[in-house]
Coordinates of C-alpha atoms in Angstrom, one line a residue:
X1 CA 9.8 5.7 23.1
X2 CA 6.1 5.5 22.5
X3 CA 4.8 5.8 18.9
X4 CA 1.7 8.0 18.6
X5 CA -1.0 6.8 16.3
X6 CA -2.8 9.4 14.1
X7 CA -6.3 8.0 14.7
X8 CA -7.4 9.1 11.2
X9 CA -10.4 6.9 10.6
X10 CA -13.4 7.9 8.5
X11 CA -17.1 7.3 8.9
X12 CA -18.4 4.3 6.9
X13 CA -21.1 6.4 5.0
X14 CA -18.4 8.9 3.8
X15 CA -16.1 6.1 2.6
X16 CA -19.0 4.3 0.9
X17 CA -19.7 7.5 -1.2
X18 CA -16.0 7.8 -2.2
X19 CA -15.7 4.0 -2.9
X20 CA -19.0 4.1 -4.9
X21 CA -17.7 7.0 -7.0
X22 CA -14.4 5.1 -7.7
X23 CA -16.2 1.9 -8.7
X24 CA -18.7 3.7 -10.9
X25 CA -15.9 5.6 -12.7
X26 CA -13.5 2.6 -12.9
X27 CA -15.6 -0.5 -13.7
X28 CA -12.5 -2.3 -15.1
X29 CA -10.2 -1.4 -12.1
X30 CA -9.6 -3.2 -8.9
X31 CA -12.1 -2.3 -6.1
X32 CA -9.7 -3.1 -3.3
X33 CA -6.4 -4.8 -2.4
X34 CA -5.7 -7.4 0.3
X35 CA -2.3 -6.7 1.8
X36 CA -0.5 -9.4 3.9
X37 CA 0.7 -7.9 7.2
X38 CA 4.0 -9.8 6.9
X39 CA 4.8 -7.8 3.8
X40 CA 4.0 -4.5 5.6
X41 CA 6.2 -5.6 8.4
X42 CA 9.0 -6.3 5.9
X43 CA 8.6 -2.7 4.6
X44 CA 8.5 -1.3 8.1
X45 CA 11.7 -3.3 9.1
X46 CA 13.4 -1.8 6.0
X47 CA 12.4 1.7 7.1
X48 CA 13.5 1.2 10.7
X49 CA 10.0 1.7 12.0
X50 CA 10.2 -1.8 13.5
X51 CA 13.4 -3.5 14.8
X52 CA 14.1 -7.1 15.6
X53 CA 15.5 -7.9 19.0
X54 CA 17.9 -10.8 19.5
X55 CA 15.2 -12.8 21.1
X56 CA 13.0 -12.5 18.0
X57 CA 10.6 -9.9 19.4
X58 CA 9.8 -6.7 17.6
X59 CA 10.1 -3.2 18.8
X60 CA 8.2 -0.3 17.3
X61 CA 10.5 2.7 16.9
X62 CA 9.4 6.3 16.9
X63 CA 10.5 7.5 13.5
X64 CA 9.1 11.0 12.9
X65 CA 7.2 11.4 9.6
X66 CA 7.4 7.7 8.8
X67 CA 5.2 7.0 5.7
X68 CA 4.8 4.6 2.8
X69 CA 3.8 5.5 -0.7
X70 CA 1.5 3.4 -2.9
X71 CA 1.8 3.2 -6.7
X72 CA -0.9 1.9 -9.0
X73 CA 0.1 -0.3 -11.9
X74 CA -1.7 -2.3 -14.7
X75 CA -0.3 -5.4 -16.4
X76 CA 0.9 -4.3 -19.9
X77 CA -0.3 -7.6 -21.3
X78 CA -4.0 -7.0 -22.2
X79 CA -4.7 -10.8 -22.0
X80 CA -3.9 -10.6 -18.2
X81 CA -6.5 -7.9 -17.5
X82 CA -9.4 -10.2 -16.8
X83 CA -11.8 -9.9 -13.8
X84 CA -10.3 -13.1 -12.4
X85 CA -6.9 -11.4 -12.3
X86 CA -8.2 -8.1 -10.8
X87 CA -8.2 -6.5 -14.2
X88 CA -4.4 -6.7 -14.1
X89 CA -4.3 -4.0 -11.5
X90 CA -1.5 -3.9 -8.8
X91 CA -0.7 -1.7 -5.9
X92 CA 3.0 -1.4 -5.1
X93 CA 4.1 -0.1 -1.7
X94 CA 7.5 1.6 -1.0
X95 CA 8.8 3.0 2.2
X96 CA 9.7 6.7 2.3
X97 CA 12.2 8.8 4.3
X98 CA 12.0 12.6 4.8
X99 CA 15.0 14.3 3.3
X100 CA 15.3 18.1 3.2
X101 CA 11.5 18.4 3.7
X102 CA 10.6 16.0 0.9
X103 CA 9.4 12.4 1.2
X104 CA 11.7 10.3 -0.9
X105 CA 11.0 6.8 -1.9
X106 CA 13.3 4.2 -0.4
X107 CA 14.1 2.3 -3.6
X108 CA 17.3 1.0 -5.1
X109 CA 17.9 0.6 -8.8
X110 CA 20.3 1.8 -11.5
X111 CA 20.7 5.5 -11.5
X112 CA 18.8 6.2 -8.3
X113 CA 20.7 7.7 -5.4
X114 CA 21.4 5.2 -2.6
X115 CA 18.8 5.6 0.2
X116 CA 20.0 6.0 3.7
X117 CA 17.9 3.0 4.8
X118 CA 19.2 -0.5 4.5
X119 CA 17.1 -2.3 1.9
X120 CA 17.1 -5.8 0.4
X121 CA 16.3 -5.9 -3.3
X122 CA 14.6 -2.9 -4.9
X123 CA 12.5 -1.8 -1.9
X124 CA 9.3 -2.1 -4.0
X125 CA 6.8 -4.4 -2.6
X126 CA 4.1 -6.1 -4.7
X127 CA 2.1 -7.1 -1.7
X128 CA -1.4 -7.1 -2.9
X129 CA -4.2 -9.3 -4.1
X130 CA -6.8 -7.3 -6.0
X131 CA -10.6 -7.5 -5.6
X132 CA -12.0 -8.7 -7.8
X133 CA -11.4 -11.7 -7.6
X134 CA -10.4 -11.8 -3.9
X135 CA -13.3 -9.8 -2.4
X136 CA -15.2 -9.8 0.8
X137 CA -18.8 -10.2 -0.6
X138 CA -20.3 -9.2 2.8
X139 CA -18.3 -5.9 3.1
X140 CA -20.4 -2.7 2.8
X141 CA -17.6 -1.3 0.7
X142 CA -17.5 -3.9 -2.1
X143 CA -20.8 -2.7 -3.7
X144 CA -21.9 0.4 -1.8

């Protein structure tokens, strides 16, 4: 079955205004996050969005309402909140599944109901490298 893409892209000028507002209001917060595709694929495998065939190739499955959720975090150790360490900011990604009309996080931990998806570990991916310090200095979004 073919998976349909949403095509929800936004004009550069619009995004620059939003990014500029964020950066002006959050001078000691990360500007962006670099996300390794291999970690996203791991999350998608966990959700069943991607399957591995016996020959090692991947198949994209049509999973209605497939989404991930992103959580923001800050290192509780103030000495680790330097510009070189992205001000201690993190972006955590978790897969979701739609249950009874609600998007539920696919996570596993003490006291949380077992998700229907098969997961390894907690299901919470720390897959980002913040900017600063890992920025694209030529991007029109770093300093709009």
